[in-house]
C-alpha positions as a printed Julia matrix, in Angstrom:
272×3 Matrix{Float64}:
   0.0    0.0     0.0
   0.73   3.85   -0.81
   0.79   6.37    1.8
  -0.93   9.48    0.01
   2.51  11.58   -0.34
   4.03   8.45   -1.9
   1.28   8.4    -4.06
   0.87  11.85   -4.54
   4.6   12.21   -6.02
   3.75   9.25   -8.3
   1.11  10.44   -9.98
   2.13  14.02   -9.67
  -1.17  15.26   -7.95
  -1.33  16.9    -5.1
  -2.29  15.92   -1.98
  -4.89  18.36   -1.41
  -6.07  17.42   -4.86
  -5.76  13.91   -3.97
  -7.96  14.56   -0.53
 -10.64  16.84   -2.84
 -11.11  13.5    -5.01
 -12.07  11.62   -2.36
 -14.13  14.05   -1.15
 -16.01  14.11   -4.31
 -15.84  10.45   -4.79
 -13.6   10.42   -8.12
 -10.86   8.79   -6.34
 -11.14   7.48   -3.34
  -7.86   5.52   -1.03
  -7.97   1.6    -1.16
  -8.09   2.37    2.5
  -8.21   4.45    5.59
  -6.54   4.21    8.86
  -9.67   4.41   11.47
  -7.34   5.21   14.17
  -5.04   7.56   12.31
  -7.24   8.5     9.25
  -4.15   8.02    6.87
  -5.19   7.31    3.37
  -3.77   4.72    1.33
  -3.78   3.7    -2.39
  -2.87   0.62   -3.61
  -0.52   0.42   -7.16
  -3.27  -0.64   -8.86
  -4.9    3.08   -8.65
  -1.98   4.92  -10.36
  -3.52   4.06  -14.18
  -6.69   5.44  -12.82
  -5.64   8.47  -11.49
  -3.09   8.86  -14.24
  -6.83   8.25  -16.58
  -7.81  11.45  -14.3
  -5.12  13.55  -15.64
  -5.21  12.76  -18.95
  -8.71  14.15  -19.16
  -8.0   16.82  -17.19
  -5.77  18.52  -18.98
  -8.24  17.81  -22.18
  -9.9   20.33  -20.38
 -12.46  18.26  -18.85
 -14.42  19.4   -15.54
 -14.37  16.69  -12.1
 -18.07  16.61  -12.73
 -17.76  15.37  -16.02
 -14.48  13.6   -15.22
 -16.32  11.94  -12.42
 -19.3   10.74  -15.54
 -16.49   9.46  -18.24
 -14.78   7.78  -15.57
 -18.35   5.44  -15.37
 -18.36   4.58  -19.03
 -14.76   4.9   -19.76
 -15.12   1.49  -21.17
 -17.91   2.16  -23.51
 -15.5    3.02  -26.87
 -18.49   4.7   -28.49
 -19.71   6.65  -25.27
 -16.11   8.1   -25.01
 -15.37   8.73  -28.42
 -18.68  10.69  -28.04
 -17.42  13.31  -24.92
 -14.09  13.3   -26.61
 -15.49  14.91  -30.24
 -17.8   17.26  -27.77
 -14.82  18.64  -25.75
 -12.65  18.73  -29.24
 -15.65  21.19  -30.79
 -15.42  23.42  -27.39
 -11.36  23.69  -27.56
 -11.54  24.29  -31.36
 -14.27  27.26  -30.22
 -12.21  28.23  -27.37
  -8.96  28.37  -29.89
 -10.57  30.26  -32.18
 -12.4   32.67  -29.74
  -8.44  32.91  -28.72
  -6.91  33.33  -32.21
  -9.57  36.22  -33.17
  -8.39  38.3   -29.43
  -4.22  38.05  -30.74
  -5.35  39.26  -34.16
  -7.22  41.98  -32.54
  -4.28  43.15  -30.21
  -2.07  42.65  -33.23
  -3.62  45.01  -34.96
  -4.61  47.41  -32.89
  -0.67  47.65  -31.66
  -0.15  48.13  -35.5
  -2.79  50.56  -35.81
  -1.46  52.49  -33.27
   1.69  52.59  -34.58
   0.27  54.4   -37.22
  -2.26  56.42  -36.1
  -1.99  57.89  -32.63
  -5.57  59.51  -32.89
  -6.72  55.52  -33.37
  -7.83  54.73  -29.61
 -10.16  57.99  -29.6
 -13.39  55.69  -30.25
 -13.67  51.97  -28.5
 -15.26  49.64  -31.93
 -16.36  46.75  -29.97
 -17.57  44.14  -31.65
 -20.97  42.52  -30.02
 -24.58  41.09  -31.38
 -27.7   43.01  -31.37
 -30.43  40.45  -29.96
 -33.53  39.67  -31.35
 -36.37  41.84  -31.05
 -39.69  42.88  -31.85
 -40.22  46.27  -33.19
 -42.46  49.27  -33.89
 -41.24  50.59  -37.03
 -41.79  53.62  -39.59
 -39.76  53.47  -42.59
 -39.98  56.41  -45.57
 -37.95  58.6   -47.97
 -36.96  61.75  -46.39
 -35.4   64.89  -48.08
 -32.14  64.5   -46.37
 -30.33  62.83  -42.96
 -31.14  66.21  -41.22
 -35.03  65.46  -41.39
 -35.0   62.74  -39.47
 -36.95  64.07  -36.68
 -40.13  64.32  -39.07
 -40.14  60.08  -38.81
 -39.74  60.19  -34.69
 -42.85  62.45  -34.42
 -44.49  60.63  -37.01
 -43.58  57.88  -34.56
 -44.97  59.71  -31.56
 -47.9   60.43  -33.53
 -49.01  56.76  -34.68
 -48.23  55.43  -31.48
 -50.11  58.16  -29.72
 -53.29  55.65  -29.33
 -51.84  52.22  -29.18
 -51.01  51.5   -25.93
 -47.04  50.8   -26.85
 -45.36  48.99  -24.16
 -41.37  49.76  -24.59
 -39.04  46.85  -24.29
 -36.31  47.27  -21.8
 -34.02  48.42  -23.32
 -36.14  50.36  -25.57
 -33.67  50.41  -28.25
 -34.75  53.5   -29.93
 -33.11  53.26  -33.57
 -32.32  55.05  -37.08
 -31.78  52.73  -39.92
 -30.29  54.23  -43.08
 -31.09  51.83  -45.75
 -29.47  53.39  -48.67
 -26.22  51.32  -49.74
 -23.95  54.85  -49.57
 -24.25  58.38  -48.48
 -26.95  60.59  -50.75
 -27.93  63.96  -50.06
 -31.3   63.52  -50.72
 -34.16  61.46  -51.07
 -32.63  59.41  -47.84
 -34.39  56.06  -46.95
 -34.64  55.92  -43.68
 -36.3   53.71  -40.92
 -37.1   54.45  -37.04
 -37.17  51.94  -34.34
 -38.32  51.08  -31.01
 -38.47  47.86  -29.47
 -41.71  46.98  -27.94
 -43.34  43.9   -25.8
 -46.74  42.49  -26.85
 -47.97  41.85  -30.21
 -49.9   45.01  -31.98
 -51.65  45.37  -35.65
 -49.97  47.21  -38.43
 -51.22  50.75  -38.97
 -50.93  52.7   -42.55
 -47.38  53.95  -41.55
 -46.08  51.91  -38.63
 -45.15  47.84  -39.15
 -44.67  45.49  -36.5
 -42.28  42.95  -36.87
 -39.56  40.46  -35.22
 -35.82  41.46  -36.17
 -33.25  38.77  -36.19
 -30.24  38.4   -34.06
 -27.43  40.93  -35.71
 -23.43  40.61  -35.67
 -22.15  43.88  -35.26
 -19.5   46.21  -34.6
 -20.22  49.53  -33.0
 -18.48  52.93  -31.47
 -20.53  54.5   -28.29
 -20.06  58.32  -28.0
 -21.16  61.03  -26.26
 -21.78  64.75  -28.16
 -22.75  65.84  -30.96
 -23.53  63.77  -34.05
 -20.49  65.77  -35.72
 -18.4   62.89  -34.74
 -20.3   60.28  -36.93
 -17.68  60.92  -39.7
 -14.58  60.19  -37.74
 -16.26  57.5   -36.79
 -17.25  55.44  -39.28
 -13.64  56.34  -40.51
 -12.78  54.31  -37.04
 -14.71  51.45  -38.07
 -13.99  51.12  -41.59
 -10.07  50.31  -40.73
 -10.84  48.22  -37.84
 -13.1   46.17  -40.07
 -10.98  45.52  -42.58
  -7.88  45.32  -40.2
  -9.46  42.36  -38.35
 -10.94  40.6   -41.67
 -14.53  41.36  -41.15
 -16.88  42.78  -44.25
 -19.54  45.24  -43.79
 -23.18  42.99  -43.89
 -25.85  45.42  -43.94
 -27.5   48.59  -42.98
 -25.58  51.47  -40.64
 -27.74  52.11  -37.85
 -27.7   54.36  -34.91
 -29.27  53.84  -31.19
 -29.71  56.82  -29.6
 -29.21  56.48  -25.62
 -29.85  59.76  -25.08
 -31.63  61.57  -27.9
 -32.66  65.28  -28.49
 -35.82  63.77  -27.19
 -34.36  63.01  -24.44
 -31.98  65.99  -23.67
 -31.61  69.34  -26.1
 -28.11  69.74  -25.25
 -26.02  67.88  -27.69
 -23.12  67.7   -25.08
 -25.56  65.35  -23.21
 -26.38  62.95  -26.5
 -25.36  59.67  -26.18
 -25.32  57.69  -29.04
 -24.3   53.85  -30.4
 -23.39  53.79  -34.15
 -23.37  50.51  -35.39
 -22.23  48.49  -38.68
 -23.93  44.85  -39.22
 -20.7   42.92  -40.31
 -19.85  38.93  -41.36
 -16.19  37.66  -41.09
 -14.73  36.76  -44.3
């Protein structure tokens, strides 16, 4: 028999490890001293907890070391948590690989550009929602406030109930800048389930991969910013997938002083 530091040097676990397994029942001594309470293993234990190692560093949990270890002689059963943990490290690598590239090249961006680190893009998903929506052509970007009151106004008698967040939106639907005839859409997220009217639609909106720059100020900025995204996007292999929109935090509706405005503008994107 094995006293638990002999064993523990053996197999190269600790003894406080070694106690934890047999608290947990993953490995427990052959026997226990009932007058001293020493633990001892017999030989025969060292492929086991050597089978324990193995799969922990896979990256396997005691919990689900603990539920291998109970079919580890089912082939099929553990070729089946093997290809399951092999899909989460290939995740986990790539989840890995995409942060270097991003510190790679915002350290060569910087290099560059000193002004770079002025907006945050971060790169995130919008989640799915239901919406409120008027869409129309407008004369130009600066008449966008004629769609929010026509908002206000067809929602005046419907009994809205604003999601939380509200997610109060601008879509700008035309593939580049114009400067006029702008096609624009206004957003709010709502709970329930309402009827279309002649100018507002109600409709679920899909999950959407994005990257996006929060500010606060005037929308002055917008320009710099999109200049922001546009080289981290193609800097980090990413292509532009739809629509700019903005979410406005804190609107002129909100707040008349533009110093207060806080606003999210936001690029749909796919990687390449």
């Amino acid at each position: 028999m094995l006293k638990i530091g002999d064993f523990s040097k053996l197999t190269r676990i600790s003894i406080r490890m070694l106690r934890h397994y047999d608290e947990i029942g993953l490995l427990k001594p052959e026997s226990i001293d009932n007058f001293t309470s020493y633990r001892y293993y017999s030989a025969a234990q060292l492929p086991l907890a050597n089978r324990i190692s193995v799969l922990k560093n896979m990256g396997f949990s005691l919990a689900a070391i603990s539920e291998i270890m109970s079919q580890y002689h089912d082939a099929g059963q553990l070729k089946a948590y093997l290809q399951i943990k092999l899909a989460e490290v290939k995740e986990q690598a790539e989840q890995i690989n995409d942060r270097l590239h991003l510190l790679e090249t915002t350290i060569q961006r910087l290099r560059k550009d000193d002004m770079m680190m002025k907006y945050d893009v971060t790169l995130k998903e919008m989640p799915e929602r239901y919406v409120a929506s008027v869409r129309k052509i407008i004369p130009n970007y600066e008449c966008e406030g004629v769609l929010w009151r026509e908002f206000a106004e067809e929602t005046q008698n419907l009994n809205l109930k604003a999601a939380n967040p509200e997610y109060c939106i601008a879509i700008f639907h035309d593939p580049a800048h114009v400067n006029s005839d702008v096609d624009v859409e206004v957003q709010m997220s709502v709970i329930g389930e309402y009827k279309d009217t002649e100018n507002m639609k109600f409709r679920t909106v899909p999950p959407i991969p994005m990257v996006s720059v929060t500010f606060k100020g005037s929308y002055e900025q917008i320009a710099e910013i999109s200049e922001s995204v546009a080289k981290w996007v193609t800097d980090n292999n990413y292509e532009f997938n739809g629509a700019m929109f903005n979410i406005y935090h804190v609107s002129p509706g909100h707040d008349p002083n533009p110093e207060n405005w806080v606003t999210e503008v936001c690029y749909p994107v796919g990687k390449k």
